[in-house]
Coordinates of C-alpha atoms in Angstrom, one line a residue:
X459 CA 90.3 94.7 85.5
X460 CA 89.0 96.2 82.4
X461 CA 90.9 99.5 81.4
X462 CA 90.4 102.0 78.7
X463 CA 87.4 103.9 77.4
X464 CA 86.0 101.5 74.9
X465 CA 84.0 99.2 77.6
X466 CA 80.6 99.0 77.4
X467 CA 79.3 100.5 80.6
X468 CA 75.7 102.0 81.4
X469 CA 76.7 104.7 83.6
X470 CA 79.7 106.4 84.9
X471 CA 80.4 106.7 89.0
X472 CA 82.1 110.0 90.0
X473 CA 84.0 110.2 93.6
X474 CA 80.6 111.2 95.3
X475 CA 79.2 108.1 93.7
X476 CA 82.0 105.6 94.8
X477 CA 81.7 107.1 98.6
X478 CA 77.8 106.4 98.4
X479 CA 78.2 103.0 97.1
X480 CA 80.9 102.5 99.9
X481 CA 78.7 103.9 102.2
X482 CA 75.7 102.1 100.8
X483 CA 74.0 99.0 102.9
X484 CA 71.9 96.0 102.7
X485 CA 70.4 95.1 99.1
X486 CA 70.9 98.6 97.6
X487 CA 74.7 98.1 98.3
X488 CA 74.3 94.3 96.8
X489 CA 73.2 95.6 93.9
X490 CA 75.5 98.4 93.2
X491 CA 78.6 95.9 93.9
X492 CA 77.3 93.6 91.2
X493 CA 76.8 96.5 88.7
X494 CA 80.1 97.8 89.7
X495 CA 81.8 93.9 89.2
X496 CA 79.7 93.1 86.0
X497 CA 81.5 96.5 84.7
X498 CA 78.0 98.0 84.3
X499 CA 79.3 100.9 86.2
X500 CA 82.3 102.5 84.7
X501 CA 85.0 104.4 87.2
X502 CA 87.0 107.1 85.5
X503 CA 90.6 106.9 86.6
X504 CA 90.6 110.2 87.6
X505 CA 87.9 109.8 90.0
X506 CA 88.9 106.6 91.5
X507 CA 92.2 108.2 92.3
X508 CA 90.7 111.2 94.0
X509 CA 88.3 108.5 95.8
X510 CA 91.7 106.5 96.9
X511 CA 93.4 109.9 98.0
X512 CA 90.2 111.3 100.1
X513 CA 88.8 107.6 101.4
X514 CA 91.9 105.0 101.4
X515 CA 90.1 102.6 103.6
X516 CA 86.6 102.7 101.6
X517 CA 88.4 102.5 98.8
X518 CA 90.6 99.5 99.5
X519 CA 87.2 97.6 100.2
X520 CA 85.8 98.8 97.1
X521 CA 88.9 97.8 94.7
X522 CA 88.1 94.1 94.2
X523 CA 84.5 95.2 92.8
X524 CA 85.7 98.1 90.1
X525 CA 86.2 96.3 87.0
X526 CA 86.1 99.0 84.5
X527 CA 88.5 101.7 85.1
X528 CA 88.1 104.4 82.4
X529 CA 91.4 106.0 81.3
X530 CA 91.6 109.0 79.9
X531 CA 91.8 109.8 76.2
X532 CA 92.6 113.1 74.4
X533 CA 88.8 113.4 73.3
X534 CA 87.7 113.3 77.2
X535 CA 90.1 115.9 78.1
X536 CA 89.0 118.1 74.8
X537 CA 85.2 117.7 76.2
X538 CA 86.2 118.5 79.5
X539 CA 87.3 121.8 78.2
X540 CA 84.2 122.5 75.7
X541 CA 82.2 121.8 79.1
X542 CA 84.1 124.6 80.8
X543 CA 84.0 126.8 78.2
X544 CA 80.1 126.7 77.6
X545 CA 80.2 127.1 81.5
X546 CA 82.2 130.2 81.3
X547 CA 84.1 128.6 84.5
X548 CA 87.5 127.5 83.3
X549 CA 89.1 125.1 84.9
X550 CA 89.5 125.8 88.6
X551 CA 92.7 125.0 90.4
X552 CA 91.6 125.0 94.2
X553 CA 93.8 122.7 96.3
X554 CA 91.5 120.1 96.2
X555 CA 90.2 120.4 92.8
X556 CA 91.6 118.6 89.7
X557 CA 88.3 119.2 87.7
X558 CA 87.3 115.7 88.2
X559 CA 83.9 116.8 87.7
X560 CA 84.4 118.2 84.2
X561 CA 86.2 114.8 83.1
X562 CA 83.6 112.9 84.8
X563 CA 81.0 114.9 82.9
X564 CA 82.7 114.6 79.6
X565 CA 83.3 110.8 79.6
X566 CA 79.4 110.5 80.4
X567 CA 78.7 112.9 77.8
X568 CA 80.8 111.2 75.2
X569 CA 79.3 107.8 75.9
X570 CA 75.8 109.0 76.2
X571 CA 75.4 107.5 79.6
X572 CA 74.0 109.2 83.2
X573 CA 76.5 109.6 85.9
X574 CA 75.7 108.1 89.3
X575 CA 76.7 110.5 92.1
X576 CA 75.2 111.9 95.3
X577 CA 72.2 113.9 95.6
X578 CA 73.8 116.9 96.6
X579 CA 76.0 116.3 92.9
X580 CA 73.0 115.5 90.2
X581 CA 72.8 119.4 89.8
X582 CA 75.9 120.2 89.4
X583 CA 76.2 117.5 86.4
X584 CA 72.5 118.5 85.0
X585 CA 74.0 122.1 84.8
X586 CA 76.7 120.5 82.5
X587 CA 73.8 119.2 80.3
X588 CA 74.4 115.7 81.3
X589 CA 72.3 112.7 82.5
X590 CA 73.1 112.2 86.2
X591 CA 71.2 110.5 89.0
X592 CA 71.5 109.9 92.6
X593 CA 72.3 106.0 93.0
X594 CA 68.9 104.6 94.2
X595 CA 67.3 106.3 91.8
X596 CA 69.4 104.8 89.3
X597 CA 68.9 101.2 90.6
X598 CA 64.8 101.9 90.7
X599 CA 64.8 103.5 87.0
X600 CA 67.6 101.9 84.8
X601 CA 68.3 98.5 86.8
X602 CA 64.8 97.6 88.0
X603 CA 62.9 99.7 85.7

């Protein structure tokens, strides 16, 4: 598995995106797993940890396919702080909030790539001025298109 922020990936998956990959079926799942394994879908280490904590069985099934795990760098933390400041939201610290969305957005923004996520999360990332797409749309527009 490649670790680090220097990998050339086409998009970044957040926790919801990982869940949607694990829950996908048929050809869509095959295509998504191929892109995870080839490194075209990068996974922030913080999103992977959250996914493992929330869905251990699904994480175990996806683990062999995750080839690019993006470790956090100082620039990503600074970018997340800028996004939070721009949104005037601060860093929420609820029981289940490790600011994974802010860190994922920062990585995607700095690498100029979209975030693949659930349909419900797309608007969250767009409010952070990030490119975001649900998995089916990403496959149609970026992979097939």
